[in-house]
Short mmCIF file of C-alpha atoms and ligand atoms in Angstrom, two decimals:
data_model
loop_
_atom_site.label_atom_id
_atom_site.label_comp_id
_atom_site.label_asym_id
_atom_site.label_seq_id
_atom_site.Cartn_x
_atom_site.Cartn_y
_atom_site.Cartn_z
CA UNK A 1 40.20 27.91 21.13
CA UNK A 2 40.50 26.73 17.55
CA UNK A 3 37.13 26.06 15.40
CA UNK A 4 36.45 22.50 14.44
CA UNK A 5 37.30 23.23 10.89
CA UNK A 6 40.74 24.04 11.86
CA UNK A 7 40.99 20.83 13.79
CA UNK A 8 39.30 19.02 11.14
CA UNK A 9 42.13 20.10 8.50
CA UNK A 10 44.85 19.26 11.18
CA UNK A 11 43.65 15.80 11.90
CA UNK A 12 43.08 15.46 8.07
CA UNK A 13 46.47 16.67 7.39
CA UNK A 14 48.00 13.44 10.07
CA UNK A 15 46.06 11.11 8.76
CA UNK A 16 47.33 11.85 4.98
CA UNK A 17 50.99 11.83 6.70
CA UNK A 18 50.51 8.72 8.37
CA UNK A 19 48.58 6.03 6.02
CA UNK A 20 47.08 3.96 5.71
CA UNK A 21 44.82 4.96 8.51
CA UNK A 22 42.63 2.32 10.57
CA UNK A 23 39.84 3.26 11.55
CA UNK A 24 39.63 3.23 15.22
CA UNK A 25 37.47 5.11 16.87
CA UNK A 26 33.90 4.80 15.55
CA UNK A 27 31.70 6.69 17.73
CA UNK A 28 33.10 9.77 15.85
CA UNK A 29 30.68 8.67 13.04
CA UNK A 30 27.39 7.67 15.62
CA UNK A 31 25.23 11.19 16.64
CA UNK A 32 23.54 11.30 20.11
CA UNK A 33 20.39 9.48 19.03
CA UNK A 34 21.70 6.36 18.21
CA UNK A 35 24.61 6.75 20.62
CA UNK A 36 21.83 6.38 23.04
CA UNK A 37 20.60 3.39 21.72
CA UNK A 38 21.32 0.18 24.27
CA UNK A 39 20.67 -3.56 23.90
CA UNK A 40 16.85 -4.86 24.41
CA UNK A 41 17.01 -7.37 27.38
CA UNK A 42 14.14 -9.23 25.30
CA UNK A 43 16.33 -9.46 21.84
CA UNK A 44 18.95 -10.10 23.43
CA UNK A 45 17.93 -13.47 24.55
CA UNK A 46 16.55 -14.32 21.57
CA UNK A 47 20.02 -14.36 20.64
CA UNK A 48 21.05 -16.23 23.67
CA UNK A 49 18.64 -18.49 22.15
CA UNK A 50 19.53 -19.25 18.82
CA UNK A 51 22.88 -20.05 19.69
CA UNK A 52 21.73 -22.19 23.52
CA UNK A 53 21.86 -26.11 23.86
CA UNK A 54 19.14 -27.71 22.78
CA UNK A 55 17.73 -28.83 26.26
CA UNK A 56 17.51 -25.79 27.33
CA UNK A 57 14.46 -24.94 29.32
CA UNK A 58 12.95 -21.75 27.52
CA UNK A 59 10.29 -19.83 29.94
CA UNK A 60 11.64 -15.98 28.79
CA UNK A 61 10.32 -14.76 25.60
CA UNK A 62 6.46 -14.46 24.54
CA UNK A 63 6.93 -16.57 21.35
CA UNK A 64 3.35 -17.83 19.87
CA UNK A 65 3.13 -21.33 20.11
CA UNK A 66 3.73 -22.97 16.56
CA UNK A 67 0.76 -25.31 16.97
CA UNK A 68 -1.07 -22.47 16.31
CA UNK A 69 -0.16 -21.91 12.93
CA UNK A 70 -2.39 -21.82 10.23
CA UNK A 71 0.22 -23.59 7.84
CA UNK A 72 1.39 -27.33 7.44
CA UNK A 73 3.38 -27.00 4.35
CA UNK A 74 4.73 -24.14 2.42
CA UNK A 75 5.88 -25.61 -1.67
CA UNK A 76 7.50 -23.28 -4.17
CA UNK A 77 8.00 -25.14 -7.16
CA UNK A 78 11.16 -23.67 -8.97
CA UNK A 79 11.17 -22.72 -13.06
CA UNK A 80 13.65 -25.20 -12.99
CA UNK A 81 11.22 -28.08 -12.28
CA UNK A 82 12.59 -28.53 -8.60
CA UNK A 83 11.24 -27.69 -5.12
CA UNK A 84 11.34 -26.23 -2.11
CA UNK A 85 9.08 -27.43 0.70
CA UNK A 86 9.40 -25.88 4.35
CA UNK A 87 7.77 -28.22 6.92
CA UNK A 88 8.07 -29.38 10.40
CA UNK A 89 10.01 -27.63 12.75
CA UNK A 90 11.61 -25.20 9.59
CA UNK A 91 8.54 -23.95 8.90
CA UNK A 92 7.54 -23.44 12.62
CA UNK A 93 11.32 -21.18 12.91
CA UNK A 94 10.60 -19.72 9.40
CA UNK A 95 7.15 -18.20 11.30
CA UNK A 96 8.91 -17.64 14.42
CA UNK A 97 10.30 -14.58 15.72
CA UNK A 98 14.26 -14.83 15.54
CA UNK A 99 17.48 -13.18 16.21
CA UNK A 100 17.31 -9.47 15.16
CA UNK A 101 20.71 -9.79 13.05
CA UNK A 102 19.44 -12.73 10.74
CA UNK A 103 18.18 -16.20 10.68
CA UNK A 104 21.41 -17.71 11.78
CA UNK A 105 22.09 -20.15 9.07
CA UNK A 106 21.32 -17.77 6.48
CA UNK A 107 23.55 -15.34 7.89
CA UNK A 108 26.30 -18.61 8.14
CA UNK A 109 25.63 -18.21 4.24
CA UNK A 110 25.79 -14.59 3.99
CA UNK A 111 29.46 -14.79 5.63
CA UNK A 112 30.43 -17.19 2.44
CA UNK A 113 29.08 -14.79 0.10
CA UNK A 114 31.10 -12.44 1.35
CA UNK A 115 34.22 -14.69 1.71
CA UNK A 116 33.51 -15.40 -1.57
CA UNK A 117 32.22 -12.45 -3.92
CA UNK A 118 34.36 -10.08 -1.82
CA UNK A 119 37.19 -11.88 0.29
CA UNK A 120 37.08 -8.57 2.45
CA UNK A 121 40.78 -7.84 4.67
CA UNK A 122 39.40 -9.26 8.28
CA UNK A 123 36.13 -10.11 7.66
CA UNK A 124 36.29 -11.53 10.86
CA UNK A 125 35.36 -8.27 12.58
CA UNK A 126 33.00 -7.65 10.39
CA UNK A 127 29.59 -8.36 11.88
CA UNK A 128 26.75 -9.25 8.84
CA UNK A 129 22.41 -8.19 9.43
CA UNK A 130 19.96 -9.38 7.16
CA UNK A 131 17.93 -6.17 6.81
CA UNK A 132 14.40 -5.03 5.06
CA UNK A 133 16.22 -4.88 1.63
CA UNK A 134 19.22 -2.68 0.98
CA UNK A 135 17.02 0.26 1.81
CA UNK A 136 16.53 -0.33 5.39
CA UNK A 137 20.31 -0.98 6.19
CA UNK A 138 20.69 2.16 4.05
CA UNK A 139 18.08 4.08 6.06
CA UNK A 140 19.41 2.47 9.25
CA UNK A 141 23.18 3.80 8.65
CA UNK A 142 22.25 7.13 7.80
CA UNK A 143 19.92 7.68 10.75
CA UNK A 144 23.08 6.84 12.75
CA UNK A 145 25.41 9.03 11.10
CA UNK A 146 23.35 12.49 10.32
CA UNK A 147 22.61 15.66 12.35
CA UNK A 148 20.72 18.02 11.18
CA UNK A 149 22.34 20.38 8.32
CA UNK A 150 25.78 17.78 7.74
CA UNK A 151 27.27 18.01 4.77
CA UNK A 152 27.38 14.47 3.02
CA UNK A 153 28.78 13.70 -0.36
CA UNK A 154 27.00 12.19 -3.31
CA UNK A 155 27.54 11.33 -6.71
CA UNK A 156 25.46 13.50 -9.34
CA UNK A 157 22.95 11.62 -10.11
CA UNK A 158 21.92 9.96 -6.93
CA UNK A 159 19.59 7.06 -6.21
CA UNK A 160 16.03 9.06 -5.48
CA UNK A 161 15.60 6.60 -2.14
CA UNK A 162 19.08 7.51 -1.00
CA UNK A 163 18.00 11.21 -1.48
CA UNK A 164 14.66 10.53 0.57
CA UNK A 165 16.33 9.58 3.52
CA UNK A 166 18.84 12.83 3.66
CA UNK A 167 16.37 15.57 2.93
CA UNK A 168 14.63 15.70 6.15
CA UNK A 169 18.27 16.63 7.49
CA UNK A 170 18.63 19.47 5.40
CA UNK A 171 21.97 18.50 4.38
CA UNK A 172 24.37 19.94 2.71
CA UNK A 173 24.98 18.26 -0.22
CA UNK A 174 28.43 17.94 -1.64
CA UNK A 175 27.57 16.64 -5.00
CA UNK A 176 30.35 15.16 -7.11
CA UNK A 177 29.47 14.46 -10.89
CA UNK A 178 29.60 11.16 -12.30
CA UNK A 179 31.38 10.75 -15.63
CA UNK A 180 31.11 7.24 -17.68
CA UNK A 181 32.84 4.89 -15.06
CA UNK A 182 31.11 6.82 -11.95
CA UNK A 183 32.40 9.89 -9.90
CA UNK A 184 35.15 10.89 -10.46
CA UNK A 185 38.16 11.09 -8.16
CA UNK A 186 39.54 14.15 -8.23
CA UNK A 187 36.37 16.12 -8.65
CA UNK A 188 35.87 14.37 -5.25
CA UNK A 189 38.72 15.99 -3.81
CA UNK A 190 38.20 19.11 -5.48
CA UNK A 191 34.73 19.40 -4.22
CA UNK A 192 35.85 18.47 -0.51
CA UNK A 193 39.36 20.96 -0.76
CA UNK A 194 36.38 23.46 -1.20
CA UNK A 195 34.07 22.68 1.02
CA UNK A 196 37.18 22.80 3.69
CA UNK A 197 38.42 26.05 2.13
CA UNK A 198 35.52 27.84 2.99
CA UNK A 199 36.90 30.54 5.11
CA UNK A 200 33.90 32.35 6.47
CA UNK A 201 32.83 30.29 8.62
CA UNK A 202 34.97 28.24 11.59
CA UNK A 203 32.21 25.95 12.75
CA UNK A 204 32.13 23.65 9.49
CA UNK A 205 30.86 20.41 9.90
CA UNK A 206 32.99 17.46 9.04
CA UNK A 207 31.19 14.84 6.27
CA UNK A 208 31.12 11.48 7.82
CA UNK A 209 30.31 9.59 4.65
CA UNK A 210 30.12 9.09 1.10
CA UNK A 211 27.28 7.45 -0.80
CA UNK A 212 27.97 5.16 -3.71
CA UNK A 213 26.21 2.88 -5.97
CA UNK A 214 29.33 1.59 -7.90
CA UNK A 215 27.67 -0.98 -10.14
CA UNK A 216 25.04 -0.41 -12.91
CA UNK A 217 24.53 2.63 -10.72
CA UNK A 218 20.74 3.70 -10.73
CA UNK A 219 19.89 6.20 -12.58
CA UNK A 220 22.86 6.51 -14.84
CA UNK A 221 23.80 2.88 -15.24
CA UNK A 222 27.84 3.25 -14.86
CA UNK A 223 30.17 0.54 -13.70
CA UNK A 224 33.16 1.79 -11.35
CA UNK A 225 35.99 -0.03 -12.44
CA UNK A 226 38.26 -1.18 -9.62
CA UNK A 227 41.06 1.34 -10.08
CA UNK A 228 38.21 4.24 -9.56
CA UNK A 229 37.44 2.69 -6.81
CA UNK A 230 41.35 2.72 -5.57
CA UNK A 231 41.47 6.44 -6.11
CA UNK A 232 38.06 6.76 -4.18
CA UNK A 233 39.29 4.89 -1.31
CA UNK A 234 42.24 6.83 -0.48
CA UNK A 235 40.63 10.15 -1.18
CA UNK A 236 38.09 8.48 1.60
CA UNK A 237 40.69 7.61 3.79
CA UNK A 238 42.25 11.39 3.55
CA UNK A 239 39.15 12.95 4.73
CA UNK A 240 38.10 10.18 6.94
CA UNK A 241 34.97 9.02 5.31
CA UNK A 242 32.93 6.41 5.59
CA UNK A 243 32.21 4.72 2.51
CA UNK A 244 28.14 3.30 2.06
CA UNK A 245 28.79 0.71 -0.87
CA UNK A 246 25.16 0.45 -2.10
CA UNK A 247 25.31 -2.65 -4.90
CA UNK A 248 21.91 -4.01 -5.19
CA UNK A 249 22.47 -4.56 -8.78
CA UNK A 250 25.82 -6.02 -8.06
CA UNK A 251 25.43 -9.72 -10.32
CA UNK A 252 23.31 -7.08 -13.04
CA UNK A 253 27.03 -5.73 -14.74
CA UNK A 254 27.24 -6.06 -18.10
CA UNK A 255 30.73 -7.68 -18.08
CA UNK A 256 32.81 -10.97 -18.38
CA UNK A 257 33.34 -11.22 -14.42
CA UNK A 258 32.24 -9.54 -11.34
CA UNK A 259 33.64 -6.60 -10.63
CA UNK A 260 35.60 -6.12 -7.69
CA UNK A 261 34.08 -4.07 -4.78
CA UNK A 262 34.89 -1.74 -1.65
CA UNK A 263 34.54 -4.01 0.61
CA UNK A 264 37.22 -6.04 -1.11
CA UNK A 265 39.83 -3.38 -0.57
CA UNK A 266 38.95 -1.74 2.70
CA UNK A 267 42.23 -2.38 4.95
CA UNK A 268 40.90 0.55 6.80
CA UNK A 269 37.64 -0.52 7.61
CA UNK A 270 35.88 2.38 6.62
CA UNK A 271 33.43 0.45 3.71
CA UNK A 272 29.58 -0.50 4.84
CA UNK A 273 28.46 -2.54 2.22
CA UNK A 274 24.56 -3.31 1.19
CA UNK A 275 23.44 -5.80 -0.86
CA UNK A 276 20.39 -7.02 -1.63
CA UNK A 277 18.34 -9.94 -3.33
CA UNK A 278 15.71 -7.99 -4.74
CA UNK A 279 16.60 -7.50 -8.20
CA UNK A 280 18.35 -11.42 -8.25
CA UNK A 281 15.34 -13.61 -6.38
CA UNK A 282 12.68 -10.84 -5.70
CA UNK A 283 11.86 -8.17 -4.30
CA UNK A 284 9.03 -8.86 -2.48
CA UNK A 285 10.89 -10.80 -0.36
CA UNK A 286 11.99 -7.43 1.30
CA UNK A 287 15.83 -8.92 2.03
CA UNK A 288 19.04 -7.63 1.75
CA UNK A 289 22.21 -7.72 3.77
CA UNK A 290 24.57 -4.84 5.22
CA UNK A 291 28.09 -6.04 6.16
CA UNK A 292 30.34 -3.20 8.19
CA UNK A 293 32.65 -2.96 11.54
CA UNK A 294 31.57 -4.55 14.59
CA UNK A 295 31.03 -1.53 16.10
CA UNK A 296 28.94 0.27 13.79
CA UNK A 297 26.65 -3.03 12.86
CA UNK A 298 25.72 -3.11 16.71
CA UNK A 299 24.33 0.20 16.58
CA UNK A 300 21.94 -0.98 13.45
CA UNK A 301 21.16 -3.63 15.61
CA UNK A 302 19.98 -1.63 18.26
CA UNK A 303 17.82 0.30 16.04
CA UNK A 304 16.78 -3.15 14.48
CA UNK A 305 15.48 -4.46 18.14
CA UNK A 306 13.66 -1.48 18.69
CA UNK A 307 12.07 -1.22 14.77
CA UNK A 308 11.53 -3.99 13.02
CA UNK A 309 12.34 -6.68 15.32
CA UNK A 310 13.64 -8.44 12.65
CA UNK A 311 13.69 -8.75 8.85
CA UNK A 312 10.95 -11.65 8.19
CA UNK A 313 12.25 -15.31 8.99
CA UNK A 314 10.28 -16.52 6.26
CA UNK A 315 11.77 -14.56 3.75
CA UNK A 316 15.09 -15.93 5.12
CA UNK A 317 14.50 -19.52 5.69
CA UNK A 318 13.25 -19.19 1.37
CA UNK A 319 16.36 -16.99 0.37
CA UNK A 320 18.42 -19.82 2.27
CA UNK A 321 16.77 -22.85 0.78
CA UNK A 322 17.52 -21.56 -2.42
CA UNK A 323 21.07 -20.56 -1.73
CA UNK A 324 21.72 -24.21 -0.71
CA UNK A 325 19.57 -25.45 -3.48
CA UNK A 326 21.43 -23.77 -5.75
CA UNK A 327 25.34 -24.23 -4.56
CA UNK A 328 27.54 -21.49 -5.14
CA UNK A 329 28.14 -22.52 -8.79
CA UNK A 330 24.29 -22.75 -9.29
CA UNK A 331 23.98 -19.52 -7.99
CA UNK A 332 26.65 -18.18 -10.54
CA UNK A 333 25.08 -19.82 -12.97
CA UNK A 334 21.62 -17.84 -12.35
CA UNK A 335 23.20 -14.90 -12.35
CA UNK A 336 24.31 -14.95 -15.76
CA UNK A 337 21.12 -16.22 -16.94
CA UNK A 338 19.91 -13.26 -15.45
CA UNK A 339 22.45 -10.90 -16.79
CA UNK A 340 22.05 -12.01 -19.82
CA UNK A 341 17.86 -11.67 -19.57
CA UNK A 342 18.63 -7.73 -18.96
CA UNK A 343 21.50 -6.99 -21.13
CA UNK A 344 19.23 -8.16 -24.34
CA UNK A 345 16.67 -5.72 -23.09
CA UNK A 346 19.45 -3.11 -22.70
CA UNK A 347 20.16 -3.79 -26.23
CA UNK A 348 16.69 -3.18 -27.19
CA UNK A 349 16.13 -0.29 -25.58
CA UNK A 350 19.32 1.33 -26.62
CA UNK A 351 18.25 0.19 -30.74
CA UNK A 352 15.01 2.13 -30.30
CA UNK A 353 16.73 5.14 -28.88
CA UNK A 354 18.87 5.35 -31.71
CA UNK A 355 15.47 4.42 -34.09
CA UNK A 356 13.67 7.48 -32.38
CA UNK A 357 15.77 9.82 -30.18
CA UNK A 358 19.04 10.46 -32.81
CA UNK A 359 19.46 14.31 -32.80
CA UNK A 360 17.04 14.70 -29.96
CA UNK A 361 18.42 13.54 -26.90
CA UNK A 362 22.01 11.52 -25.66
CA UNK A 363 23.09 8.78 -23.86
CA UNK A 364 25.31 6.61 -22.94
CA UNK A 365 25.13 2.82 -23.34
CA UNK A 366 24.58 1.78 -19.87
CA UNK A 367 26.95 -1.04 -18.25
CA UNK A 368 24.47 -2.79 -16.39
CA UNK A 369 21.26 -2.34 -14.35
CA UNK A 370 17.76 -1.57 -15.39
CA UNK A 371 18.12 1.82 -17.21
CA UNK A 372 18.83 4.31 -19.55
CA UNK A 373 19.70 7.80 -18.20
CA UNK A 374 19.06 10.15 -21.55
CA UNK A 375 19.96 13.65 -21.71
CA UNK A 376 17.26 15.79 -23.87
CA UNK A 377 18.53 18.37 -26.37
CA UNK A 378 17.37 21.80 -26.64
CA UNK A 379 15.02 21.08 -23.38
CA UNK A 380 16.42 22.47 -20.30
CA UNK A 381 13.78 21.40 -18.21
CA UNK A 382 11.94 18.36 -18.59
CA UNK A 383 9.81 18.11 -15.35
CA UNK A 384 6.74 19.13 -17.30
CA UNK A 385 7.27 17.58 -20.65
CA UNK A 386 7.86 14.13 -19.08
CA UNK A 387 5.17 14.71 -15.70
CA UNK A 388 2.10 16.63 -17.53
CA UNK A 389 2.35 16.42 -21.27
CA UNK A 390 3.97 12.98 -21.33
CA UNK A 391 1.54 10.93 -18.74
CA UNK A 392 -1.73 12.80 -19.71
CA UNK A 393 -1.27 14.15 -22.99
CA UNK A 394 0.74 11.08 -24.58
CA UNK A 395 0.23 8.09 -22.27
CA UNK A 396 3.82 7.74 -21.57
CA UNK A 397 5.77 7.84 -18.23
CA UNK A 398 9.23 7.98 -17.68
CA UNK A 399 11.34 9.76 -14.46
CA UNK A 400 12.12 13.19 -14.31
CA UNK A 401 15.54 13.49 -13.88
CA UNK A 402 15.06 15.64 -11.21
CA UNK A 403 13.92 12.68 -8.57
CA UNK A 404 17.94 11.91 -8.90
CA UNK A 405 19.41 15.40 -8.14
CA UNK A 406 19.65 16.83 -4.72
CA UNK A 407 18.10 19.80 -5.75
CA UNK A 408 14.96 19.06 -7.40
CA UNK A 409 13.72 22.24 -7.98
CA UNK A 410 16.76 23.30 -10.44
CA UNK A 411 15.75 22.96 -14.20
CA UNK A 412 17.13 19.34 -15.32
CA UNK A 413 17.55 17.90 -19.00
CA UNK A 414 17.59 14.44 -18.18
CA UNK A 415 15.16 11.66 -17.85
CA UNK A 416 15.56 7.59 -16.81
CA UNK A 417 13.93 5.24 -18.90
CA UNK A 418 13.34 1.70 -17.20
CA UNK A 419 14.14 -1.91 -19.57
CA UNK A 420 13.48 -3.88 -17.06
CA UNK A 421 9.69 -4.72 -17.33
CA UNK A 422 8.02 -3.70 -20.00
CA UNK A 423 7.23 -5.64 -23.54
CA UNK A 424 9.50 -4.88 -25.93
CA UNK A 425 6.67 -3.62 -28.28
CA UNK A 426 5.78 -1.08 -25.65
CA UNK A 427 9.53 0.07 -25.61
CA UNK A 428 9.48 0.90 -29.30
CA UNK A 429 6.20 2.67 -28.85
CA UNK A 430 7.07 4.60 -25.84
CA UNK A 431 10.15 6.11 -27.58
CA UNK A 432 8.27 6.76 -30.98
CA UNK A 433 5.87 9.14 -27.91
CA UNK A 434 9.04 10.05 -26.50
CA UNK A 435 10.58 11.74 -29.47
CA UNK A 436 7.17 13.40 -30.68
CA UNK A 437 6.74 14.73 -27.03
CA UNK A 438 10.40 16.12 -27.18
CA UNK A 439 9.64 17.89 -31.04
CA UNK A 440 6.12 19.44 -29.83
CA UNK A 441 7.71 20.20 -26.34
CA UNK A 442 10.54 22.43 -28.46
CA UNK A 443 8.21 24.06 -30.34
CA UNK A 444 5.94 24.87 -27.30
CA UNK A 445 9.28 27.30 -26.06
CA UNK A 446 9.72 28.41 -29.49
CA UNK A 447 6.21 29.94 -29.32
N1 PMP B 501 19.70 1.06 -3.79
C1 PMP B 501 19.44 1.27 -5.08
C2 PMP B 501 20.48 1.95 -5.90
C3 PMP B 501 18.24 0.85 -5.65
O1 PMP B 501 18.01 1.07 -6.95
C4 PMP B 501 17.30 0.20 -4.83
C5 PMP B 501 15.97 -0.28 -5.38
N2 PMP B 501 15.34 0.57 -6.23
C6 PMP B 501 17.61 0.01 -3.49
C7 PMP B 501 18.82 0.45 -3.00
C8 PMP B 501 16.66 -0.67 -2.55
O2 PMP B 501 16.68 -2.04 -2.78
P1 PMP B 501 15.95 -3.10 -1.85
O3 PMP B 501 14.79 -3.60 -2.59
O4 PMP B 501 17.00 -4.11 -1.57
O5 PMP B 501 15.55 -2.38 -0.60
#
């Protein structure tokens, strides 16, 4: 009987002779667990509900009556002298219990976004789920994907959260380093052609998916431009990986125009996209969006009506008041106000690196996003410099850059410095700490 590996190749080896190749059979990416996940009876008549004629006659679910509220009135008043006030019977939904996949006329919304940020091939069969922030659609996917000990690729350096949720699996990581614009394409393939060459051992897992954070990526701050993202796609479709398009800080590029995504070019279905309105409206508002195939978004759904219920309606019925508020050229319009909020500290932060860091540690200029990923000379490991002498000795902090690598216990030269928050007098001083803790911490090895 032949091993799965040799299968594996086989079935990789049609698919490369016969693209593009459609997805169709997605259970091959769902493990037992979440296989056996089935629709609640309860949620799903909440659903029944949201979409049933008003005179319906509603004696199912245990909803707490909205007389009981605490709240009349709920007024934000916006920065731009405007307002938003929730009353009647929007406030009593927006403190309701609703439909696990979203508050439907936000979700109505999030389909436009999509239409129009993204224009995705057949986003009809695309289903949409306002989650808990990128993180929890993130979280969500993975849990349906992984077994214990798969392999699943990554880009080197990796968003610490993403690496949080795959640890407990023991994975195995197929890291693939990032260069300026991202990872790179062919040391994708190369890394893959190796893990499939391994000829020990017949039982090889296949990797289901590939992680990505494609804009103003987090730690390292790259922008994947679009025909990166081509290559990436097909070497995707060759191995028959999902793709988990994590773009939080998707409207946080540094550029003239948004860039174009995954989602936008996946004929094949194979692109799960997250996005989120933390770093745009806030992130306390714990709300983000995944978009992905039917099939795979009722699985999250599942795992939504047995979790979280829901993400809060509140936070929706404010995200969605704002979206209409603003129109879809208003919303533009924030963005770059935002954009440009960010890329001035960028430009800061990157004039006191060069004021205090030249000759003792690199970087690149990043793209977008909230940081600056620096590599420090002549210190191979930074974990204590930056976690002992820097926080207690100095008064400094920064990230390790091990938090970012899938093997933090390997010595790493790189830490990620954050523009996003603090004063701009507190970025010179925190570099002028920076570069004395990086002199002191050389001569500490010289010793
Ligand atoms: N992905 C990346 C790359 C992030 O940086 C973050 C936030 N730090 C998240 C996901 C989670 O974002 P959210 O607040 O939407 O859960």
């Amino acid at each position: 009987m032949p091993g799965m590996r040799s299968l594996w190749q086989l079935s990789g080896q049609i698919l490369r002779k016969q693209k593009p190749s459609v997805v169709s059979d997605y259970s091959y990416f769902v493990n037992d667990l979440a296989k056996g996940r089935k629709p609640s009876p309860l949620r799903e008549l909440m659903k029944m509900l949201a979409t049933a004629s008003s005179d319906i006659i509603f004696l199912a679910e245990g909803l707490p009556h909205g007389d009981t509220h605490p709240f009349n009135e709920a007024r934000f008043s916006l920065k731009d002298g405007s307002h938003i006030t929730l009353s009647g019977k929007t406030l009593t939904s927006a403190l309701q219990y609703g439909p696990t996949e979203g508050y439907p006329q936000l979700l109505q919304r999030l389909r436009e976004f999509q239409e129009r940020f993204h224009n995705p091939p057949g986003l009809d069969d695309r289903d949409i789920i306002a989650t808990v922030g990128a993180q929890d659609g993130l979280c969500k996917m993975i849990e349906l994907c992984m077994d214990f000990g798969d392999p699943v690729v990554v880009p080197a350096p990796t968003y610490s959260g993403v690496l949080a949720m795959l640890r407990p699996y023991r994975p195995e990581f197929l890291s693939v380093k990032e260069d300026k614009y991202g990872m790179c394409p062919y040391k994708l393939r190369d890394e893959l052609n190796r893990y499939w060459s391994i000829s020990h051992n017949s039982m090889l897992k296949p990797p289901k998916f590939l992680y990505l954070n494609p804009t103003a990526s987090n730690p390292s701050g790259t922008v994947m431009p679009i025909e990166r993202k081509k290559e990436i796609y097909e070497v995707a479709s060759d191995f028959n990986l999902l793709i988990l398009e994590d773009d939080p800080y998707y409207f946080l590029h540094f550029d003239d125009k948004e860039p174009q995504s995954f989602l936008s070019i996946d004929t094949e279905g194979r692109v799960i996209r997250f996005d989120s309105f933390s770093k745009v409206f806030s992130s306390g508002l714990r709300l983000g969006f995944i978009t992905g195939p039917r099939p795979l978004m009722q699985v999250v759904e599942y795992h939504m009506q047995a979790s979280v219920l829901h993400t809060s309606s509140l936070s929706q019925v404010i995200a969605l008041k704002l979206l209409d508020q603003l129109g879809w050229d208003g919303f533009i319009k924030y963005m770059e106000n935002i954009r440009e909020f960010y890329m001035k500290r960028r430009n800061f932060m990157s004039e006191v690196a060069k004021k205090h860091l030249q000759g003792k540690a690199e970087w690149t200029m990043p793209d977008g996003g909230m940081f600056l990923w620096i590599k420090v000379n002549g210190v191979p490991d930074v974990y204590d410099m930056v976690m002992k002498r820097g926080v207690h000795g100095k008064g400094v902090m920064f990230v390790p850059g091990h938090a970012f690598m899938p093997d933090p216990t390997l010595p790493c030269p790189y830490i990620r410095a954050s523009y996003s928050l603090a004063p701009l007098e507190d970025m010179d001083q925190g570099f002028a700490r920076l570069a004395e803790l990086i002199t002191e911490e050389k001569k500490l090895h010289l010793k």
